[in-house]
PDB file of C-alpha atoms in Angstrom:
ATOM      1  CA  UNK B   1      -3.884  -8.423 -15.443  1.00  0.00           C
ATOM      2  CA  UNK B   2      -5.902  -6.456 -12.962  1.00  0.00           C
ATOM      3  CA  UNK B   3      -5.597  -2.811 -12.551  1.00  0.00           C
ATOM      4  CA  UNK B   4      -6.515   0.120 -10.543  1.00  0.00           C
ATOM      5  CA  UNK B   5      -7.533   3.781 -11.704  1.00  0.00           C
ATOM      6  CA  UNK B   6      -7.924   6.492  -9.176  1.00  0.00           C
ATOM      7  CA  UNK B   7      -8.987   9.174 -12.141  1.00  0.00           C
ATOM      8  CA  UNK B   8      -8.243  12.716  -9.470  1.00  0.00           C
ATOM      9  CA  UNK B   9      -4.803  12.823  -8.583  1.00  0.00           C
ATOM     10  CA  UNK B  10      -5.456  15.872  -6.069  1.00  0.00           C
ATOM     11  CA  UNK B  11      -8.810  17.284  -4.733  1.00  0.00           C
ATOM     12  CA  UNK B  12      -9.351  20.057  -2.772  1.00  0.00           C
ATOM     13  CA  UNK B  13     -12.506  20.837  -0.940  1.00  0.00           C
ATOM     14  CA  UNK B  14     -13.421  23.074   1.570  1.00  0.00           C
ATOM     15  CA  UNK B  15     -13.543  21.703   5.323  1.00  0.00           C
ATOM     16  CA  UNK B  16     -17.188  20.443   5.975  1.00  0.00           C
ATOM     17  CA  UNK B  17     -18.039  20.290   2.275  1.00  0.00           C
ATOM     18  CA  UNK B  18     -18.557  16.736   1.339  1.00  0.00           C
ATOM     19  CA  UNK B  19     -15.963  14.424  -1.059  1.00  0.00           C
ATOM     20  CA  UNK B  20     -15.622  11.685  -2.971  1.00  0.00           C
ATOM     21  CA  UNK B  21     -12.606   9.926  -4.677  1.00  0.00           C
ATOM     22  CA  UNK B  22     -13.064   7.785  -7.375  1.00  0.00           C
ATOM     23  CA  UNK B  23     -11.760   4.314  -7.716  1.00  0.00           C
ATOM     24  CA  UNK B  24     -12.323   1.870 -10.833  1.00  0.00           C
ATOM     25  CA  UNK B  25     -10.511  -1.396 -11.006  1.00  0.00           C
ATOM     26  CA  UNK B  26     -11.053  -4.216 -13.644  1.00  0.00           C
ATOM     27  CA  UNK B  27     -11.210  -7.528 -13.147  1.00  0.00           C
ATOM     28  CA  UNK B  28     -13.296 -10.605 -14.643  1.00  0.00           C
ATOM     29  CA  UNK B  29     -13.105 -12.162 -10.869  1.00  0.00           C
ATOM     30  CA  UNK B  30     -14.144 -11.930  -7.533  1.00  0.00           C
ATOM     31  CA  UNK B  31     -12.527  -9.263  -5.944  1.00  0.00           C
ATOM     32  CA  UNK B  32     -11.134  -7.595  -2.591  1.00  0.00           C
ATOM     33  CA  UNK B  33     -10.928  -3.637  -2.675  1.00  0.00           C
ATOM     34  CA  UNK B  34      -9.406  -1.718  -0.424  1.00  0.00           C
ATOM     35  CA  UNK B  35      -9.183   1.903   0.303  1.00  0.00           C
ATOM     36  CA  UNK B  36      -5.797   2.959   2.341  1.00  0.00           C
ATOM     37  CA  UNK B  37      -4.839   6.594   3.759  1.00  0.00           C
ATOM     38  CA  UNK B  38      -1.284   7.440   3.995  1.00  0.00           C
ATOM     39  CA  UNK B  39      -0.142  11.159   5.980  1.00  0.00           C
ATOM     40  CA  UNK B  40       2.989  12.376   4.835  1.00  0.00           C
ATOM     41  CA  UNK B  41       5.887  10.296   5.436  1.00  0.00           C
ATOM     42  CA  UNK B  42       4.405   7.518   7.203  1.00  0.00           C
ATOM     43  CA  UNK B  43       3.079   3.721   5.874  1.00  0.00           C
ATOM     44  CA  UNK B  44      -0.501   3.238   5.131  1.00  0.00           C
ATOM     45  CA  UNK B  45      -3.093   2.899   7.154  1.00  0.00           C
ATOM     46  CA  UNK B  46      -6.860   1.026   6.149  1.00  0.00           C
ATOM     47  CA  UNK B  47      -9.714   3.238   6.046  1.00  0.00           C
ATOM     48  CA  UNK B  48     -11.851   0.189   4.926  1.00  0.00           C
ATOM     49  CA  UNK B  49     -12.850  -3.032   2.758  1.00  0.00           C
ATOM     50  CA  UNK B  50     -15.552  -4.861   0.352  1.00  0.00           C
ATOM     51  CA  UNK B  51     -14.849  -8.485   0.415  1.00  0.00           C
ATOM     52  CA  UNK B  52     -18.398  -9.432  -0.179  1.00  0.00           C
ATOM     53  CA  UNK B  53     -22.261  -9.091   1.156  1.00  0.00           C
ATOM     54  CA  UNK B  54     -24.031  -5.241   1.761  1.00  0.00           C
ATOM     55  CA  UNK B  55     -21.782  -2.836  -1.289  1.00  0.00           C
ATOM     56  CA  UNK B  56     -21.753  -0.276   1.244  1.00  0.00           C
ATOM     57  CA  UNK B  57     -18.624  -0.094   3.340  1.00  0.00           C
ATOM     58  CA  UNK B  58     -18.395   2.021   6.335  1.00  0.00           C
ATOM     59  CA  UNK B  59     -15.156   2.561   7.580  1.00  0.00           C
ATOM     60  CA  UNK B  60     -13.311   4.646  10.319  1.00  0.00           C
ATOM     61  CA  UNK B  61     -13.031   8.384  10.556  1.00  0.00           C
ATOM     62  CA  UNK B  62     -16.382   8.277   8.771  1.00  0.00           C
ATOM     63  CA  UNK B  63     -15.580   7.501   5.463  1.00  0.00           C
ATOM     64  CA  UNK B  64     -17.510   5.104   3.764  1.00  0.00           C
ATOM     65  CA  UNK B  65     -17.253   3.451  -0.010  1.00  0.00           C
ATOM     66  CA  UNK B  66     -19.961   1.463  -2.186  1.00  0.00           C
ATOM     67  CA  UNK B  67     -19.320  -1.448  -4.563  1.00  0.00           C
ATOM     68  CA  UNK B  68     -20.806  -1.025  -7.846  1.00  0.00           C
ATOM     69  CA  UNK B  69     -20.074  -4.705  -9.569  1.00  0.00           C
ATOM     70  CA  UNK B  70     -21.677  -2.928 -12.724  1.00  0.00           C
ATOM     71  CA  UNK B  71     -19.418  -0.263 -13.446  1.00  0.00           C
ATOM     72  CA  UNK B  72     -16.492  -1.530 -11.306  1.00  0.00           C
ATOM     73  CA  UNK B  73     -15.728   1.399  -9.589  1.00  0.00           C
ATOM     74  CA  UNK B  74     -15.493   1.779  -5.671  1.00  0.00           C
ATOM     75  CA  UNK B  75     -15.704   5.007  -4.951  1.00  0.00           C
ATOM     76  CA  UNK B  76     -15.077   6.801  -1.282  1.00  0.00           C
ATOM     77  CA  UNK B  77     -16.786   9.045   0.459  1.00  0.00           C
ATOM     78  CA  UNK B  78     -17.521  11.236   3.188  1.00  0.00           C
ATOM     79  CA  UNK B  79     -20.462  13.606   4.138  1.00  0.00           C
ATOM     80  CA  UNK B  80     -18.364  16.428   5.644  1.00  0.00           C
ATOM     81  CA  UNK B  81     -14.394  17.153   5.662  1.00  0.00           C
ATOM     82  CA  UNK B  82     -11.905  18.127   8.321  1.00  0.00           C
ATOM     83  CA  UNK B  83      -8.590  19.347   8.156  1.00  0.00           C
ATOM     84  CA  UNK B  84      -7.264  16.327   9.402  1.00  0.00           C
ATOM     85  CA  UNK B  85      -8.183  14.669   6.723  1.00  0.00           C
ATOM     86  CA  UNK B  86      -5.658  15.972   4.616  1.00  0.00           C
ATOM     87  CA  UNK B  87      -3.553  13.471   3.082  1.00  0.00           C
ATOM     88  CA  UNK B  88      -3.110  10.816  -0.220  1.00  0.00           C
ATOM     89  CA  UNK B  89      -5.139   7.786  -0.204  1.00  0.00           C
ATOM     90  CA  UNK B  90      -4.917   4.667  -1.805  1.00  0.00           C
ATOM     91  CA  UNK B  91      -7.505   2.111  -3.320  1.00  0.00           C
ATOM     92  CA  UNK B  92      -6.064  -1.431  -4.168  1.00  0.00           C
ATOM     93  CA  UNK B  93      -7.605  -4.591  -4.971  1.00  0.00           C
ATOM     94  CA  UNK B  94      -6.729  -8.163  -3.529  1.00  0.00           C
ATOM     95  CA  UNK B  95      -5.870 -10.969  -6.266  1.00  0.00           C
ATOM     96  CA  UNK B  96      -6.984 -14.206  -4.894  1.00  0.00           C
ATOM     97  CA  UNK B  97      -4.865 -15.814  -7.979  1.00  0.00           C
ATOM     98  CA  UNK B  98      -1.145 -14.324  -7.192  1.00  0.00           C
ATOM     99  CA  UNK B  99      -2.004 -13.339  -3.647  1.00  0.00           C
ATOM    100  CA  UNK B 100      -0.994  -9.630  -4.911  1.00  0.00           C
ATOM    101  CA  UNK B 101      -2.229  -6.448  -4.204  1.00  0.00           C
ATOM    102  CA  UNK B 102      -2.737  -3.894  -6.943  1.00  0.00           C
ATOM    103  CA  UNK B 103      -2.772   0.055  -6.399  1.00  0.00           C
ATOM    104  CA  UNK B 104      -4.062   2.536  -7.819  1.00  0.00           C
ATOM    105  CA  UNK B 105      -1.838   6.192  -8.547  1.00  0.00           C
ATOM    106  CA  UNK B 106      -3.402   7.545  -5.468  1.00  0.00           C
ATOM    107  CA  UNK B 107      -5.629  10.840  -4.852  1.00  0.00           C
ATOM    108  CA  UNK B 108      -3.956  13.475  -2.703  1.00  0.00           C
ATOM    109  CA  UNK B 109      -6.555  15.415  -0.505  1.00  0.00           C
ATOM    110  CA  UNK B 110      -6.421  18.848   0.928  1.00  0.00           C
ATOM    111  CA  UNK B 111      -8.960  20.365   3.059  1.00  0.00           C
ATOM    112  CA  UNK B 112      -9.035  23.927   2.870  1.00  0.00           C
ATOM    113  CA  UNK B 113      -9.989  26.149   5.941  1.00  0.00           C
TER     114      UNK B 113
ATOM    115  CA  UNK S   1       2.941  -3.273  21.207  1.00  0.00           C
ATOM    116  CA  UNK S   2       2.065  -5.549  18.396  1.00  0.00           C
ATOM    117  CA  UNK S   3       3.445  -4.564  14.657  1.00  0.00           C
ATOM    118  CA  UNK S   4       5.730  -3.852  12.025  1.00  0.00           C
ATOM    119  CA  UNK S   5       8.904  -2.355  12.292  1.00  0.00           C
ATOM    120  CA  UNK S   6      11.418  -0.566   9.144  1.00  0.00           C
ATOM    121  CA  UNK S   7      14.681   0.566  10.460  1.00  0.00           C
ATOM    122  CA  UNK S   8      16.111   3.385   9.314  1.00  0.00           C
ATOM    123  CA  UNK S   9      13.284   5.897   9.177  1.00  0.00           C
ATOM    124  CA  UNK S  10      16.192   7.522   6.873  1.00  0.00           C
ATOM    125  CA  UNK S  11      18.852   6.354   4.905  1.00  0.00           C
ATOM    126  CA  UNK S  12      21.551   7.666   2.818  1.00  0.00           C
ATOM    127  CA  UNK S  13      23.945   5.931   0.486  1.00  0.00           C
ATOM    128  CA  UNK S  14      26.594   6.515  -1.764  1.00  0.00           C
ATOM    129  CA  UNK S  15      26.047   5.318  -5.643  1.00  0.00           C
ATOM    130  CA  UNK S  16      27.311   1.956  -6.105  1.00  0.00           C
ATOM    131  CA  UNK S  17      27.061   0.639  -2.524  1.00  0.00           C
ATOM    132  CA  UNK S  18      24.552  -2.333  -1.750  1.00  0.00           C
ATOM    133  CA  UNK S  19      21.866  -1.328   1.634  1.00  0.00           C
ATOM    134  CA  UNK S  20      20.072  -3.132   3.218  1.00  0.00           C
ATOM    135  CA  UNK S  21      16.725  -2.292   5.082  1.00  0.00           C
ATOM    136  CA  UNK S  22      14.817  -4.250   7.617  1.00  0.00           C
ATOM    137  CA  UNK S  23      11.682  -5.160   8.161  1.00  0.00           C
ATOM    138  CA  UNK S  24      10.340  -6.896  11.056  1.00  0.00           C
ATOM    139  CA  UNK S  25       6.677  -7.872  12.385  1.00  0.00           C
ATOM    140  CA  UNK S  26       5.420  -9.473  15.805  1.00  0.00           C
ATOM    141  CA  UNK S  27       1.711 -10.270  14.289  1.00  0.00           C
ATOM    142  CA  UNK S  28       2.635 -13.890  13.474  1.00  0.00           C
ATOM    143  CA  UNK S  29       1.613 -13.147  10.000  1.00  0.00           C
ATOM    144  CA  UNK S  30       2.754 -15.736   7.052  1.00  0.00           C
ATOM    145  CA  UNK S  31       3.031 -13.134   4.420  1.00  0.00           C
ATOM    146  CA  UNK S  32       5.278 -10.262   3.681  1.00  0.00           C
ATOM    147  CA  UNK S  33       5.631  -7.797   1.088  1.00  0.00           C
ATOM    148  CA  UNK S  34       7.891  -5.103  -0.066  1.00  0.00           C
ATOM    149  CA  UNK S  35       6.714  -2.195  -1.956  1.00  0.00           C
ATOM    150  CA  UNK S  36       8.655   1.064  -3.497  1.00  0.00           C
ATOM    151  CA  UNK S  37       6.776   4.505  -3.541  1.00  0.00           C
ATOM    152  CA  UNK S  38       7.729   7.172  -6.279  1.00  0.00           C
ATOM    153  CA  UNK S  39       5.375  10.294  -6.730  1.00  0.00           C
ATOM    154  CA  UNK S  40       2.729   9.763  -8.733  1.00  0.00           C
ATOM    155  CA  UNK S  41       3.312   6.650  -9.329  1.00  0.00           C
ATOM    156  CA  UNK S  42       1.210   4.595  -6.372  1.00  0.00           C
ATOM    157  CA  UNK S  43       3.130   1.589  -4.512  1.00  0.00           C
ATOM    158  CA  UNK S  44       4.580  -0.700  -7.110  1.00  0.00           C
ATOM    159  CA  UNK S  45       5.548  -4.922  -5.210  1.00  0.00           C
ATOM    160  CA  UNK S  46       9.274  -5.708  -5.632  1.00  0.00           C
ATOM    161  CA  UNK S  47       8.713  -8.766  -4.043  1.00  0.00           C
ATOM    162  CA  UNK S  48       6.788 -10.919  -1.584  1.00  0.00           C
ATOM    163  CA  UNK S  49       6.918 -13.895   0.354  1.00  0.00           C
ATOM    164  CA  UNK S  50       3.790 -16.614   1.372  1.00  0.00           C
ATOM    165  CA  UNK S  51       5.885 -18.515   4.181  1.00  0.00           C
ATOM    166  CA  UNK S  52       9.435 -18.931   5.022  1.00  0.00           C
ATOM    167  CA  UNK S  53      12.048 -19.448   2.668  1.00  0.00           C
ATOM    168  CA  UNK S  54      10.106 -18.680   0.016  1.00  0.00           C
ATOM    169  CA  UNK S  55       9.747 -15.392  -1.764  1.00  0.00           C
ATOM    170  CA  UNK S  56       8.491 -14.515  -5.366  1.00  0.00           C
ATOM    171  CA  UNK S  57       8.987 -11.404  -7.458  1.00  0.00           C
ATOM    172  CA  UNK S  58       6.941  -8.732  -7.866  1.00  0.00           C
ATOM    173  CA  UNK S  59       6.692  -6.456 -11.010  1.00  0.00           C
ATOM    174  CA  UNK S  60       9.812  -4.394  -9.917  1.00  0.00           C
ATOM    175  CA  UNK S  61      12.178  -7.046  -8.696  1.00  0.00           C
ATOM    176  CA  UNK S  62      15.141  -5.915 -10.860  1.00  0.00           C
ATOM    177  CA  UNK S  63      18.179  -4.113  -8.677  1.00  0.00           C
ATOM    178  CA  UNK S  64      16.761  -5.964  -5.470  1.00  0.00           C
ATOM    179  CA  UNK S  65      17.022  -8.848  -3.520  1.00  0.00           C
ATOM    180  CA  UNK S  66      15.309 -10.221  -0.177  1.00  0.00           C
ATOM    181  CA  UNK S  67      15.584 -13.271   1.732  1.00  0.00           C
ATOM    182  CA  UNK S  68      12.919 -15.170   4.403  1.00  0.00           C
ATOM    183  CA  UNK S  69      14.771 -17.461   7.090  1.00  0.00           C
ATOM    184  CA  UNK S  70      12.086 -16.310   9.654  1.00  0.00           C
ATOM    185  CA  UNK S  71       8.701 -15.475   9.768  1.00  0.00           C
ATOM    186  CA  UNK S  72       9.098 -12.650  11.725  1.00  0.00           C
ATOM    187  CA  UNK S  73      11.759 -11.088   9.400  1.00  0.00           C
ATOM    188  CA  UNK S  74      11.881  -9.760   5.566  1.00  0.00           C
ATOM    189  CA  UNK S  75      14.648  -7.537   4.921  1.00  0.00           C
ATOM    190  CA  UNK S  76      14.896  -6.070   1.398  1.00  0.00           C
ATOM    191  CA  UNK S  77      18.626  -5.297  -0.037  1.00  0.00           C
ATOM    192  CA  UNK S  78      19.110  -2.745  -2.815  1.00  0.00           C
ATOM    193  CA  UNK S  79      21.797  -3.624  -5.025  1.00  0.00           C
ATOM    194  CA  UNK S  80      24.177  -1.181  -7.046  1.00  0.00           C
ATOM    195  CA  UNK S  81      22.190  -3.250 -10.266  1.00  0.00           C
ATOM    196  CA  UNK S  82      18.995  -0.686  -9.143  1.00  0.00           C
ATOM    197  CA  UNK S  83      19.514   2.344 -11.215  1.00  0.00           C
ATOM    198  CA  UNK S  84      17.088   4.425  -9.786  1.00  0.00           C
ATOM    199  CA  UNK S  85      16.975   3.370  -6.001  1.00  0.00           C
ATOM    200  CA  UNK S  86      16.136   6.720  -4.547  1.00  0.00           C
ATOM    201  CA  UNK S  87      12.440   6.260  -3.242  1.00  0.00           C
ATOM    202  CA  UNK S  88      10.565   5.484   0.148  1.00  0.00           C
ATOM    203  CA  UNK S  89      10.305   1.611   0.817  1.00  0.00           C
ATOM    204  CA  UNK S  90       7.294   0.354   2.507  1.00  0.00           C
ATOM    205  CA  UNK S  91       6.891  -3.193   4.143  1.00  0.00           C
ATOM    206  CA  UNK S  92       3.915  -4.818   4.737  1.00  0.00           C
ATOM    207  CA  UNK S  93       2.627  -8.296   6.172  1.00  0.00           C
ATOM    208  CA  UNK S  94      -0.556 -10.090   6.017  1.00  0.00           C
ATOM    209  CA  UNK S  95      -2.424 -12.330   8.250  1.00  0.00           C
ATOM    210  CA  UNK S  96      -2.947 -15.908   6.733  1.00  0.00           C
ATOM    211  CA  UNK S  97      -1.477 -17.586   3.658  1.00  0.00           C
ATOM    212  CA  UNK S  98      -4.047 -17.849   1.297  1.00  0.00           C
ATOM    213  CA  UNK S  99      -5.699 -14.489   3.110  1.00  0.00           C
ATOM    214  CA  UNK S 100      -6.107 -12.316   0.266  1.00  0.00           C
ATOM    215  CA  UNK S 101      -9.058 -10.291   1.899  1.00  0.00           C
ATOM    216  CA  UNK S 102      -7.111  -9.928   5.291  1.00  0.00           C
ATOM    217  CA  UNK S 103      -5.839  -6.467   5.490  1.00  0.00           C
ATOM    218  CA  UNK S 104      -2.506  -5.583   4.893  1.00  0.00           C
ATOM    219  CA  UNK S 105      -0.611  -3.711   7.822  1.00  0.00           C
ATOM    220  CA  UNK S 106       2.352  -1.425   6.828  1.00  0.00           C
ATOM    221  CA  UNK S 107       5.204  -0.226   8.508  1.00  0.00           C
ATOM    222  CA  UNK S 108       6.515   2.926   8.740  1.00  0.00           C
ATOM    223  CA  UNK S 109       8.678   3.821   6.013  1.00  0.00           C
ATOM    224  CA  UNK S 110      12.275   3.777   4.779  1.00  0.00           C
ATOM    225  CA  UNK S 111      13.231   6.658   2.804  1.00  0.00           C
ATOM    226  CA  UNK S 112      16.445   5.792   0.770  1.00  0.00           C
ATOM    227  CA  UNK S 113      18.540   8.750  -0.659  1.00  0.00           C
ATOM    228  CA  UNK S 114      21.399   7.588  -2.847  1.00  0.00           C
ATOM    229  CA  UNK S 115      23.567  10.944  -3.323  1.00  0.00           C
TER     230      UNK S 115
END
């Protein structure tokens, strides 16, 4: 069965200091990741996806995420923080076999001023 | 203003009473999905559904039950069976069948308190 592994459950970073969150998934087939943001008592929202082609992803509010097929991780990221960026966020990848979506434990953010 | 819809935003129940919680979409999309959200614990599927009148379980489907007579509609009920049913309940839908790389809109939120 496929999983998802989000290894931080919080990080905090200073605003305009830069961030990743880590994402590994496993799977022995082609794939569909997703990363997801989710503000505090709302649904989720897509920050962006790999489906296939270029392994870097941009997405909106200037994150971006690159597929590593090697070490199966997909791994966000973005250059400098804002407050507003404060919230949990998801990874999750598509299974083109159950038509299922697997997530990952999530990784909380907080920006600090 | 095209979407998906949970109604209540809030909900409270007494122990041993059934709910029910809607979930509606105007997207046209074939597929819907209900997930449960604990902290710390990511969104687990209860259950989902390809097309209508047809709906599978997903790895939580114990304690719940969901029908599909339309495509626009997948409400979720949680039965007095769930032993745990306290949690926020998130509905999703997704574009085309066989779409497993389409993205998956949410809605809202329902956050269930059973007192």
């Amino acid at each position: 069965a496929q999983s998802v592994t989000q290894l931080d459950s919080q990080v905090p970073v200073f605003e305009e200091a830069p961030v990743e969150l880590r994402c590994n998934y496993s799977s022995s087939v082609s794939v569909y990741l997703f990363w997801y943001v989710q503000y505090p008592n709302q649904g989720l929202q897509l920050l962006l996806k790999y489906l296939s082609g270029s392994t870097l992803v941009k997405g909106i509010n200037g994150f971006e995420a690159e597929f590593n097929k090697s070490q199966t991780s997909f791994h966000l990221r973005k250059p400098s923080v804002h407050i507003s960026d404060t919230a949990e966020y998801f990874c999750a990848v598509g299974d083109s076999g159950t038509y299922k979506y697997i997530f990952g434990t999530g990784t909380r953010l907080k920006v600090l001023a | 203003d095209g979407g998906i819809t949970q109604s209540p935003k809030y909900l409270f129940r007494k122990e041993g009473q059934n709910v029910t919680l809607s979930c509606e979409q105007n997207l046209n999309h074939d597929a819907m999905y209900w997930y449960r959200q604990d902290p710390g614990q990511g969104l687990r599927l209860i259950y989902y559904s390809q097309i209508v009148n047809d709906f599978q379980k997903g790895d939580i489907a114990e304690g719940y039950s969901v029908s599909r007579e339309k495509k626009e509609s997948f409400p979720l009920t949680v039965t007095s069976a769930q032993k745990n049913p306290t949690a926020f309940y998130l509905c999703a839908s997704r574009a085309r069948l066989a779409g497993v790389g389409d993205t998956q809109y949410f809605g809202p939120g329902t956050r269930l308190t059973v007192l």
